[in-house]
XYZ file of C-alpha atoms in Angstrom:
779
model
C -133.193 28.425 2.278
C -129.941 27.496 4.026
C -127.750 30.553 4.584
C -124.396 30.579 2.800
C -122.131 30.551 5.852
C -118.995 30.667 3.682
C -120.136 33.873 2.001
C -121.230 35.290 5.355
C -117.872 34.502 6.922
C -116.065 36.002 3.949
C -118.149 39.162 4.191
C -117.507 39.374 7.919
C -113.776 39.025 7.399
C -113.788 41.676 4.691
C -115.648 44.066 6.970
C -113.199 43.300 9.785
C -110.201 43.873 7.527
C -111.709 47.133 6.285
C -112.174 48.392 9.843
C -108.685 47.253 10.797
C -107.312 49.009 7.724
C -108.875 52.295 8.797
C -107.492 51.884 12.318
C -104.101 50.979 10.875
C -104.004 54.209 8.879
C -105.009 56.213 11.942
C -102.309 54.591 14.108
C -99.747 55.413 11.414
C -100.924 59.020 11.337
C -101.094 59.466 15.123
C -97.630 58.035 15.715
C -96.116 60.264 13.024
C -98.049 63.333 14.192
C -97.067 62.753 17.831
C -93.388 62.746 16.877
C -93.859 65.729 14.570
C -95.521 67.721 17.346
C -92.650 66.991 19.730
C -90.078 68.171 17.187
C -91.754 70.900 15.146
C -94.747 72.272 17.055
C -93.928 72.237 20.767
C -91.610 75.116 21.781
C -87.990 74.051 22.112
C -85.995 76.979 23.541
C -82.798 74.932 23.986
C -82.653 73.832 20.374
C -81.627 70.328 21.399
C -82.801 67.444 19.257
C -86.001 65.902 20.600
C -86.076 62.889 18.316
C -88.489 60.079 17.748
C -88.727 57.249 15.286
C -91.450 57.681 12.689
C -90.009 54.957 10.453
C -89.666 52.410 13.265
C -93.286 53.034 14.258
C -94.479 52.655 10.685
C -93.018 49.181 10.263
C -94.943 47.980 13.351
C -98.316 49.575 12.664
C -99.923 46.573 10.960
C -98.706 44.147 13.598
C -99.878 46.315 16.476
C -103.235 47.065 14.871
C -104.105 43.395 14.408
C -102.906 42.519 17.894
C -104.749 45.152 19.915
C -107.857 45.433 17.751
C -108.424 41.733 17.176
C -106.157 39.238 18.892
C -105.309 40.266 22.460
C -107.293 39.354 25.541
C -107.301 41.244 28.814
C -105.034 38.545 30.284
C -102.330 38.994 27.655
C -99.236 41.148 28.117
C -97.139 42.816 25.389
C -93.614 44.164 25.327
C -93.287 46.790 22.577
C -89.944 47.538 20.978
C -88.531 50.857 22.283
C -88.748 52.877 19.083
C -92.418 52.016 18.547
C -93.430 53.859 21.716
C -95.477 56.513 19.853
C -97.403 53.753 18.065
C -98.263 52.187 21.427
C -99.527 55.522 22.711
C -101.557 55.945 19.521
C -103.158 52.538 20.115
C -103.908 53.371 23.737
C -105.439 56.688 22.644
C -107.800 54.932 20.231
C -108.757 52.555 23.038
C -109.653 55.486 25.272
C -106.738 54.952 27.652
C -104.926 58.193 26.792
C -106.426 61.643 26.161
C -105.472 63.499 22.996
C -103.619 66.204 24.886
C -101.212 63.573 26.239
C -100.044 62.882 22.672
C -98.545 66.370 22.651
C -96.224 65.538 25.568
C -93.932 62.940 24.006
C -90.402 63.343 25.419
C -91.379 66.407 27.448
C -90.721 66.670 31.176
C -93.387 64.642 32.962
C -94.926 63.578 29.656
C -94.885 60.438 27.554
C -91.529 58.732 27.837
C -89.123 58.225 24.964
C -89.573 54.473 25.315
C -92.401 52.487 26.925
C -92.274 52.671 30.718
C -94.459 50.769 33.183
C -93.721 53.219 35.958
C -93.580 56.588 34.180
C -96.075 56.525 31.303
C -99.692 57.451 32.140
C -101.257 54.838 29.858
C -101.099 51.034 30.098
C -97.584 49.726 29.427
C -96.999 46.074 30.231
C -93.214 46.057 29.984
C -90.639 48.809 30.142
C -88.305 48.653 27.157
C -85.384 50.745 26.015
C -82.227 48.682 26.297
C -82.034 46.534 23.190
C -82.762 42.867 23.883
C -84.009 43.335 27.445
C -87.578 44.168 26.470
C -87.611 41.217 24.091
C -86.738 38.717 26.794
C -88.894 40.250 29.535
C -92.116 38.423 28.505
C -90.270 35.108 28.833
C -89.489 35.835 32.455
C -92.930 37.370 32.900
C -94.465 34.077 31.755
C -92.342 32.099 34.185
C -93.146 34.497 37.036
C -96.879 34.250 36.295
C -96.706 30.461 36.343
C -94.834 30.483 39.630
C -97.375 32.812 41.244
C -100.386 30.986 39.853
C -99.080 27.662 41.134
C -98.659 28.923 44.696
C -101.034 31.865 45.101
C -103.824 31.499 42.516
C -105.109 34.628 40.846
C -102.516 35.431 38.200
C -104.589 33.547 35.624
C -103.371 32.733 32.142
C -102.643 34.732 29.017
C -100.051 35.013 26.303
C -96.859 36.990 26.727
C -95.958 38.813 23.501
C -92.703 40.524 22.585
C -92.623 42.877 19.593
C -88.991 43.304 18.616
C -86.929 44.511 15.717
C -84.749 42.099 13.787
C -81.628 44.046 14.776
C -82.421 43.217 18.415
C -81.600 39.602 17.606
C -77.952 40.660 17.450
C -78.078 40.893 21.241
C -76.711 37.824 22.995
C -79.300 38.244 25.757
C -81.986 37.140 23.300
C -80.291 33.853 22.515
C -79.297 33.202 26.114
C -83.000 33.353 26.945
C -84.254 31.448 23.893
C -82.079 28.418 24.532
C -82.469 28.157 28.315
C -83.999 24.753 29.108
C -86.614 26.383 31.331
C -88.080 28.275 28.357
C -88.978 25.478 25.930
C -92.198 24.646 27.797
C -93.519 28.216 27.987
C -96.178 27.972 25.285
C -97.682 31.342 26.199
C -94.577 33.159 24.913
C -94.927 34.708 21.439
C -92.246 36.796 19.778
C -93.156 38.821 16.696
C -90.035 39.951 14.881
C -90.342 43.139 12.829
C -88.107 41.846 10.020
C -87.510 45.151 8.251
C -83.895 44.293 7.379
C -82.566 47.606 8.650
C -80.549 48.619 11.678
C -79.905 52.157 12.867
C -77.246 52.995 10.277
C -77.753 50.712 7.329
C -79.584 47.996 5.483
C -78.489 44.714 7.042
C -76.441 43.161 4.219
C -77.236 39.484 4.725
C -80.075 38.766 7.102
C -80.877 35.086 6.586
C -84.345 34.452 7.980
C -83.845 30.756 7.326
C -80.851 30.728 9.663
C -82.826 32.540 12.363
C -85.701 30.106 11.931
C -83.326 27.187 12.335
C -81.912 28.611 15.562
C -85.380 29.054 17.042
C -86.477 25.599 15.914
C -83.391 24.026 17.454
C -84.414 25.574 20.782
C -87.880 23.999 20.522
C -89.792 27.053 19.278
C -92.566 27.073 16.703
C -91.570 29.266 13.756
C -94.149 31.028 11.570
C -92.807 33.059 8.643
C -94.821 35.831 7.012
C -92.830 36.885 3.977
C -95.300 37.902 1.256
C -98.746 39.439 1.316
C -101.900 38.570 -0.582
C -101.106 40.698 -3.626
C -97.709 39.141 -4.224
C -99.008 35.662 -3.472
C -101.627 36.123 -6.194
C -98.984 37.340 -8.648
C -96.911 34.231 -7.971
C -99.770 32.140 -9.415
C -99.737 33.969 -12.751
C -97.496 33.242 -15.734
C -94.046 34.480 -14.747
C -95.011 34.347 -11.072
C -92.462 31.692 -10.152
C -89.759 33.824 -11.740
C -90.912 36.755 -9.582
C -90.778 34.632 -6.436
C -87.318 33.332 -7.306
C -86.076 36.837 -8.046
C -87.372 38.227 -4.727
C -86.206 35.217 -2.695
C -82.646 35.417 -4.011
C -82.338 39.205 -3.999
C -80.015 40.750 -1.419
C -81.457 43.063 1.184
C -79.790 46.268 -0.084
C -81.015 45.661 -3.642
C -84.558 45.032 -2.417
C -84.519 48.163 -0.275
C -83.352 50.180 -3.292
C -86.385 48.995 -5.261
C -88.606 50.636 -2.653
C -87.109 53.989 -3.620
C -87.635 53.533 -7.385
C -90.127 55.194 -9.699
C -92.381 52.847 -11.687
C -90.177 53.245 -14.769
C -87.084 52.404 -12.738
C -88.881 49.398 -11.272
C -89.718 48.044 -14.698
C -86.047 48.229 -15.586
C -84.515 46.950 -12.346
C -86.917 44.318 -11.040
C -86.512 41.781 -13.897
C -82.767 41.554 -13.261
C -80.307 40.163 -15.776
C -80.640 36.397 -15.597
C -83.132 33.834 -16.801
C -85.930 35.537 -14.903
C -85.741 38.728 -16.923
C -88.010 37.818 -19.859
C -90.872 36.207 -17.872
C -90.696 39.016 -15.338
C -90.885 41.698 -18.004
C -93.974 40.013 -19.384
C -95.589 39.757 -15.944
C -94.784 43.361 -15.059
C -96.221 44.556 -18.360
C -99.654 43.388 -17.165
C -99.505 45.698 -14.100
C -100.245 49.389 -14.007
C -97.926 51.686 -12.063
C -99.998 51.647 -8.882
C -100.223 47.848 -8.808
C -96.498 47.494 -9.444
C -95.681 50.016 -6.712
C -97.915 48.156 -4.238
C -96.665 44.692 -5.185
C -93.020 45.403 -4.444
C -93.799 46.388 -0.861
C -96.571 43.819 -0.258
C -94.900 41.916 2.576
C -96.508 39.576 5.076
C -95.900 41.810 8.085
C -98.189 44.435 6.543
C -100.899 42.053 5.337
C -103.676 42.239 7.920
C -105.266 38.972 6.872
C -101.962 37.093 6.910
C -101.236 38.393 10.391
C -104.625 37.228 11.675
C -104.030 33.796 10.152
C -100.614 33.600 11.801
C -102.084 34.346 15.218
C -104.651 31.608 14.672
C -101.852 29.129 13.917
C -99.957 29.677 17.185
C -99.193 26.440 19.029
C -99.735 27.148 22.717
C -97.711 24.116 23.821
C -94.355 25.722 23.028
C -92.933 29.207 22.476
C -93.651 30.762 19.080
C -91.740 33.233 16.946
C -93.414 34.982 14.013
C -90.872 36.280 11.503
C -92.875 39.077 9.888
C -91.223 40.722 6.879
C -91.867 44.469 6.911
C -90.709 47.719 5.348
C -89.147 50.233 7.687
C -91.034 53.491 7.258
C -93.842 51.784 5.345
C -96.354 54.391 4.176
C -93.964 57.303 4.775
C -91.863 59.194 2.249
C -88.790 57.725 3.916
C -89.836 54.084 3.518
C -86.944 51.766 2.822
C -84.273 54.452 2.947
C -81.097 53.268 4.746
C -80.944 56.438 6.861
C -84.609 56.737 7.785
C -84.171 55.586 11.390
C -84.496 59.032 12.965
C -85.640 61.016 9.948
C -88.627 63.358 10.236
C -91.287 64.068 7.655
C -91.306 67.579 6.268
C -94.431 69.701 6.602
C -95.423 68.892 3.013
C -94.810 65.177 3.547
C -96.874 65.215 6.727
C -99.722 66.908 4.865
C -99.524 64.229 2.173
C -99.630 61.514 4.849
C -102.714 63.146 6.343
C -104.428 63.096 2.967
C -103.593 59.421 2.445
C -104.728 58.346 5.911
C -107.888 60.429 6.173
C -106.495 62.735 8.875
C -106.437 66.502 9.188
C -103.050 68.173 9.823
C -104.867 71.212 11.244
C -106.744 68.974 13.694
C -104.306 66.083 14.137
C -106.071 64.443 17.084
C -109.523 64.440 15.521
C -111.276 61.179 16.478
C -112.466 58.552 14.044
C -116.024 59.097 12.777
C -118.223 57.995 15.656
C -120.700 56.181 13.422
C -118.021 54.258 11.508
C -117.043 50.609 11.810
C -113.518 51.513 12.937
C -114.748 53.592 15.889
C -117.176 50.838 16.884
C -114.368 48.273 16.760
C -112.184 50.519 18.932
C -114.956 50.800 21.503
C -115.620 47.050 21.495
C -111.959 46.222 21.916
C -111.546 48.774 24.676
C -114.237 46.994 26.648
C -112.771 43.549 25.946
C -109.250 44.590 26.964
C -110.253 46.393 30.144
C -108.544 44.829 33.142
C -110.005 44.633 36.609
C -108.096 46.659 39.202
C -105.396 44.663 40.944
C -106.221 43.865 44.559
C -102.856 44.029 46.227
C -101.995 41.753 49.125
C -99.670 43.087 51.792
C -96.490 41.021 52.048
C -96.177 39.110 55.324
C -94.216 40.764 58.089
C -90.502 39.992 58.109
C -88.840 39.789 61.538
C -86.027 42.211 62.266
C -83.948 39.903 64.486
C -83.909 36.152 65.105
C -82.636 36.794 68.627
C -79.534 34.636 68.551
C -75.888 35.701 68.401
C -73.620 33.720 66.053
C -70.358 32.574 67.608
C -67.195 30.813 66.537
C -65.687 31.470 63.141
C -67.809 31.917 60.050
C -68.360 33.743 56.788
C -71.050 36.161 55.709
C -71.902 33.792 52.845
C -72.625 31.004 55.324
C -74.649 33.421 57.440
C -76.826 34.261 54.446
C -77.734 30.588 53.917
C -78.537 30.170 57.614
C -80.710 33.279 57.557
C -83.008 31.729 54.959
C -83.395 28.577 57.051
C -84.000 30.628 60.198
C -86.644 32.630 58.330
C -88.493 29.440 57.412
C -88.602 28.495 61.097
C -89.311 31.924 62.588
C -91.604 33.419 59.964
C -93.042 30.658 57.743
C -95.554 32.986 56.042
C -92.767 35.298 54.903
C -90.540 32.359 53.962
C -93.325 30.977 51.774
C -93.037 34.115 49.628
C -89.266 33.722 49.144
C -88.110 32.435 45.773
C -84.409 32.065 45.080
C -82.791 32.060 41.647
C -79.249 31.169 40.661
C -77.299 30.497 37.440
C -75.997 27.031 38.317
C -74.114 28.168 41.447
C -76.471 27.083 44.223
C -74.103 24.644 45.923
C -71.116 26.994 45.765
C -73.012 29.933 47.285
C -74.278 28.112 50.404
C -77.848 27.582 49.209
C -77.671 23.814 49.768
C -79.563 23.760 53.056
C -82.307 26.009 51.678
C -82.681 23.878 48.537
C -82.876 20.680 50.540
C -85.679 22.214 52.598
C -87.827 23.900 49.930
C -87.004 22.036 46.711
C -86.533 23.249 43.148
C -89.405 24.750 41.167
C -90.525 23.027 37.993
C -93.858 23.287 36.145
C -94.263 19.516 36.612
C -92.789 16.912 38.953
C -89.544 15.359 37.750
C -87.926 12.173 38.934
C -84.902 12.642 41.183
C -82.779 9.722 40.089
C -80.215 10.371 42.829
C -82.712 10.379 45.695
C -81.439 6.976 46.917
C -77.747 7.780 46.472
C -76.200 7.849 49.947
C -73.401 10.183 48.837
C -75.771 12.846 47.492
C -75.706 15.900 49.768
C -77.735 18.348 47.634
C -81.188 16.835 47.074
C -82.507 18.059 43.722
C -86.263 17.640 44.146
C -88.064 19.345 41.237
C -91.794 19.991 41.517
C -94.345 22.841 41.319
C -94.040 23.435 45.077
C -90.316 24.200 44.943
C -89.060 27.662 45.869
C -85.788 27.756 43.958
C -85.460 28.341 40.216
C -82.240 27.139 38.625
C -81.276 28.646 35.275
C -78.313 27.989 33.028
C -75.079 29.930 33.299
C -76.316 33.298 32.044
C -76.486 36.138 34.539
C -78.676 38.261 32.265
C -81.331 35.547 32.398
C -81.152 35.463 36.180
C -81.675 39.191 36.677
C -84.342 39.243 33.949
C -86.321 36.646 35.872
C -85.521 38.397 39.137
C -87.059 41.632 37.840
C -90.281 39.907 36.808
C -90.570 37.904 40.031
C -90.132 41.225 41.792
C -92.998 42.799 39.840
C -95.717 40.242 40.640
C -97.010 42.435 43.471
C -97.940 45.142 40.952
C -99.041 42.862 38.097
C -101.240 40.421 39.987
C -101.280 41.723 43.558
C -99.223 38.797 44.856
C -95.928 39.864 46.449
C -92.905 37.607 46.245
C -89.573 38.010 48.008
C -87.190 37.127 45.159
C -83.496 36.577 45.825
C -80.912 36.137 43.097
C -77.509 34.680 43.918
C -74.456 34.910 41.683
C -70.708 35.261 41.968
C -70.006 38.882 42.774
C -67.536 39.378 39.873
C -70.402 38.741 37.466
C -72.747 41.348 38.910
C -71.308 43.834 36.420
C -72.196 41.484 33.582
C -75.792 41.516 34.748
C -75.894 45.147 35.800
C -77.771 46.683 32.848
C -80.726 44.267 32.771
C -80.849 44.276 36.568
C -81.034 48.056 36.796
C -83.619 48.050 33.991
C -85.697 45.645 36.056
C -85.517 48.086 38.970
C -86.508 50.940 36.641
C -89.509 48.877 35.545
C -90.706 48.378 39.113
C -89.185 45.000 39.911
C -88.095 44.664 43.551
C -85.576 42.004 44.443
C -82.533 41.138 46.513
C -79.372 40.419 44.533
C -76.659 38.610 46.457
C -73.125 38.812 45.105
C -70.926 36.162 46.668
C -68.055 35.491 47.018
C -66.440 38.853 46.412
C -63.314 40.939 46.178
C -59.622 40.121 46.160
C -60.395 38.137 49.308
C -60.933 35.359 46.746
C -57.134 35.312 46.693
C -56.386 31.837 45.307
C -58.870 32.234 42.432
C -56.933 35.084 40.850
C -57.777 38.353 39.163
C -60.516 37.057 36.882
C -62.749 36.339 39.883
C -61.878 39.338 42.032
C -64.492 42.104 41.919
C -63.330 45.695 42.375
C -66.114 48.056 41.274
C -69.187 46.366 42.747
C -69.088 48.094 46.199
C -69.887 51.445 44.627
C -73.213 50.171 43.271
C -74.852 51.351 46.474
C -73.840 54.882 45.640
C -74.809 54.766 41.987
C -77.913 52.615 41.499
C -81.282 54.358 42.009
C -83.945 52.315 43.726
C -81.428 50.011 45.378
C -79.837 49.760 48.817
C -76.466 48.043 49.105
C -75.125 46.321 52.200
C -71.735 44.710 52.707
C -71.732 43.262 56.219
C -68.598 42.170 58.054
C -70.129 39.707 60.521
C -72.755 36.977 60.555
C -74.986 38.994 62.858
C -74.898 42.012 60.568
C -75.645 39.741 57.609
C -78.771 38.393 59.261
C -80.029 41.874 60.092
C -79.317 43.209 56.590
C -80.973 40.225 54.875
C -84.124 40.746 56.918
C -84.100 44.496 56.238
C -83.704 43.834 52.516
C -86.604 41.371 52.452
C -88.797 43.889 54.272
C -88.329 46.302 51.346
C -89.851 43.943 48.786
C -93.333 43.603 47.336
C -94.754 47.015 48.274
C -95.381 50.353 46.514
C -92.940 52.182 48.764
C -90.337 49.424 48.575
C -87.157 48.913 46.619
C -84.415 46.513 45.667
C -81.246 45.600 47.513
C -77.778 44.271 46.777
C -75.843 42.260 49.337
C -72.091 41.768 48.827
C -70.810 38.792 50.800
C -67.504 37.071 51.449
C -66.097 33.601 51.990
C -63.451 34.847 54.443
C -63.774 33.111 57.820
C -63.976 35.739 60.570
C -63.903 35.383 64.345
C -67.458 36.380 65.255
C -66.461 37.550 68.718
C -64.901 40.586 67.003
C -68.457 41.825 66.342
C -68.898 42.458 70.071
C -72.693 42.270 69.758
C -74.194 43.868 72.899
C -75.929 41.478 75.275
C -78.355 44.069 76.597
C -81.577 43.972 74.501
C -81.799 47.753 74.142
C -78.139 48.079 73.160
C -78.513 45.154 70.747
C -81.481 46.813 69.050
C -79.514 50.061 68.817
C -76.675 48.185 67.121
C -79.121 46.510 64.732
C -80.660 49.822 63.718
C -77.225 51.292 63.087
C -76.056 48.270 61.078
C -79.145 48.421 58.887
C -78.794 52.205 58.517
C -75.237 52.026 57.225
C -72.591 52.033 60.000
C -71.884 51.657 63.697
C -69.038 52.377 66.069
C -67.384 49.012 66.593
C -64.605 50.220 68.920
C -64.124 53.564 70.631
C -60.712 54.636 71.878
C -60.452 56.059 75.415
C -60.738 59.823 75.225
C -60.650 61.689 71.914
C -59.414 59.672 68.940
C -56.406 60.702 66.887
C -57.726 58.860 63.839
C -60.850 56.978 62.732
C -60.592 53.739 60.804
C -63.778 53.191 58.753
C -63.745 49.684 57.314
C -66.270 47.585 55.436
C -66.911 43.886 54.955
C -64.021 41.463 54.925
C -61.511 44.183 55.839
C -62.860 44.924 59.324
C -60.428 42.451 61.011
C -57.506 44.392 59.467
C -58.923 47.642 60.862
C -59.237 46.157 64.334
C -55.708 44.758 64.199
C -54.420 48.133 63.011
C -56.195 49.875 65.925
C -54.394 47.558 68.349
C -51.041 48.310 66.705
C -51.720 52.044 66.749
C -52.690 51.975 70.414
C -49.307 50.399 71.172
C -47.724 53.344 69.346
C -49.707 55.858 71.376
C -52.223 56.652 68.610
C -55.876 56.416 69.680
C -58.067 54.992 66.912
C -61.814 54.612 66.655
C -63.028 51.772 64.436
C -66.295 52.256 62.544
C -67.860 49.280 60.775
C -69.490 50.483 57.549
C -72.296 48.277 56.283
C -73.815 50.468 53.548
C -71.877 53.197 51.736
C -75.005 54.121 49.790
C -77.080 54.855 52.872
C -74.248 56.875 54.391
C -73.842 58.873 51.205
C -77.556 59.662 51.129
C -77.383 60.750 54.760
C -74.435 63.022 53.975
C -76.323 64.520 51.036
C -79.406 65.017 53.169
C -77.374 67.080 55.615
C -76.749 69.474 52.746
C -80.396 69.546 51.730
C -79.742 67.427 48.633
C -81.730 64.349 49.705
C -84.571 63.476 52.048
C -82.844 60.557 53.773
C -82.480 60.308 57.582
C -79.182 61.619 58.936
C -79.140 60.216 62.486
C -76.785 57.364 61.556
C -73.998 59.889 60.875
C -74.420 61.384 64.329
C -74.165 57.966 65.971
C -71.454 56.368 63.797
C -69.395 59.542 63.318
C -70.254 61.849 66.258
C -68.976 65.391 65.822
C -67.198 65.267 69.200
C -65.022 62.424 67.908
C -64.228 63.860 64.472
C -60.701 62.917 63.427
C -58.698 62.234 60.250
C -60.045 59.180 58.461
C -58.565 56.056 56.940
C -61.202 54.193 54.915
C -60.695 50.543 54.013
C -62.576 48.098 51.826
C -62.043 45.164 49.489
C -62.977 47.177 46.422
C -62.310 50.520 44.804
C -61.324 53.123 47.445
C -63.495 55.898 45.997
C -66.522 54.072 47.439
C -65.830 55.398 50.950
C -63.744 58.466 50.119
C -66.755 60.763 50.627
C -66.767 60.014 54.361
C -64.205 62.774 54.811
C -66.982 65.259 54.000
C -69.046 64.235 57.038
C -66.897 66.500 59.255
C -64.554 67.897 56.589
C -61.635 65.885 57.903
C -58.571 64.659 55.995
C -59.080 61.169 54.528
C -56.841 58.469 53.086
C -58.954 55.932 51.178
C -57.459 52.449 50.900
C -58.813 49.813 48.538
C -58.194 47.941 45.326
C -57.391 49.756 42.091
C -55.638 47.040 40.082
C -56.481 43.623 38.746
C -56.129 40.939 41.371
C -53.476 38.292 41.855
C -53.574 34.688 42.948
C -51.903 33.898 46.232
C -52.294 33.645 49.969
C -54.586 36.202 51.555
C -51.784 38.055 53.341
C -49.772 38.342 50.121
C -52.731 39.621 48.111
C -53.746 42.162 50.762
C -50.148 43.382 50.944
C -49.974 43.644 47.133
C -53.014 45.960 47.094
C -52.063 47.950 50.189
C -55.057 46.914 52.273
C -53.236 44.850 54.877
C -52.789 45.844 58.510
C -49.359 47.345 57.842
C -50.794 49.642 55.168
C -53.587 50.808 57.466
C -51.113 51.597 60.240
C -48.861 53.549 57.856
C -51.791 55.546 56.479
C -52.964 56.425 60.006
C -49.493 57.526 61.063
C -49.169 59.695 57.964
C -52.498 61.366 58.707
C -51.623 62.026 62.333
C -48.059 63.109 61.443
C -46.583 60.650 63.913
C -42.955 59.544 63.531
């Protein structure tokens, strides 16, 4: 007798769905109980709100259950929306990746983080999330980074990159900047699953048009799969009056639908039919349903239908990105389901007990495991084995030289010096240069990357024809192929730093270190600051180059003149900032920054550069090898004495970046007036601040640079000078508790000649001389 394979397959699917249903209920319970424990069980002597998001977890439970316990492979990566963090920990607990006692530590010091964190949570977290929109786009850049690594240093393998995001996250412009970037359309491993629960933090979204969202994704080349209704509703649509039910639900506004979720069965029978032509057939259809069936039908959406979700995963087209618009109910299965203010609401003790009864849990033993002999426990064990990843074998990044051994001469800019440093690296240290990947948002030619691009080419998943290769007037040769080492994105700084963070995490994901460098106009660093710092928080290590910078961009006016960026070195954890004045300092700082990347004890860096031509002889780089190395170490550590006055100084001029020539000119003027001035070239305010804090026992940074740049025997009143906000260097007065006058930029910039602009902001030579005379009380 031939076996009935159809019946066998159907039985197998039913058994699978039954096991998934039991796991789904347990994930719902564990996520709710974890949040309840943090708020109601764990001692809270301060009385401050702990928080958590039971409703946001509940809307994702079905999606996450089907993904982890059926669909994912060990090669896949998932970004989980921030407020579903407890659900992720519940999943990891059922997979044996997190002990039960850890579930009691949510939002406690050293415990489970409020939102998923790659670097702080003890269980597997693929992407840190928290800032709305950033976690959604991260898998896009993760996919691109994996492709880049796999093409050059095989071992990263394949695998889908999933993002689980709430529909309200699609309000963030960062999402659409990423979706429409031309580089993204070919990333078929990217899958977004949108938790379409039609609620934001404060309200029911009044007019969320899924059709409009679908059209926007389709226009960008994405596959769109919509899961609106579940099996129960789909079956009702086939009955007499079913088309009227579909029409009524399809045309109903979001607030009205959400209100139905809060209705008793009697209220549903009155409200659901409406007042139009659908009323009579709907009343007849509803009359055939008992209260339980009617209650279940109203909330039977595709994002909670386990079978529909599995079918959607099977329909994914791996040749292009996919978005699954999964309709859900926020708080589904909880007493707060569908309520407009359920975002941060907590179940009462009685409601939690009711949830336990409905999910087969025990409120007195909340972490009790699934029955060991049951199908759900067996499925958990099987999936745990299938999802187990081999330990990452980390490769040490190649050594980066500290000095190329030449001394730049003539007149040049720090921006030009940066471009030359990359070319020199390719000649002096080809193994390290092979790990460099540069990224820019359509500003490569204007930030002096032309020579580097001509040498290494532009990265593309496949070779593209360069139609201008035979054009004699073409200076920038745009050769696109898989061997290229530059990635060019559209004009969207958030995309650039998103990719930069993922390129900077390849050492920890796949063991292959890259040396990623992002280049953008310095005024736009602030635009990219949040996603960039989130990338650092998530373990991404990169070098961000902001150039050109400051009011030194005089002719371009106030819109392109950055003021606040110099203080990033003081304020951004995990990042070292340098703002060199000379080409030689630039080379040394670039090499020091690259040496930080791709290692567990490493970090990110920010380099602020200028297009101001400077006479390089002013750097007075020592010719003696030992003295040169001493200068290099000081420059990399944060500051060095550029000029020392004979005898004891009356004043110290501490200047940074493009303003060092003004400080030197002021020292000459002061000397003519009988005022002895030391000139200190500051290269990193952040490193100096850490050194000053360490002297007070507030940091563990080295302090020797303060002794060499600001020796106690030469302590004098200070004038600090930079092309940025003066508070950046104002702390230097605390090194020896000396008076300080900080000069810098505190207003929006102006167009004009450099001398006029410097005079307008009080950072010209005259202003420095006046400030020094005031400090020394000279006539």
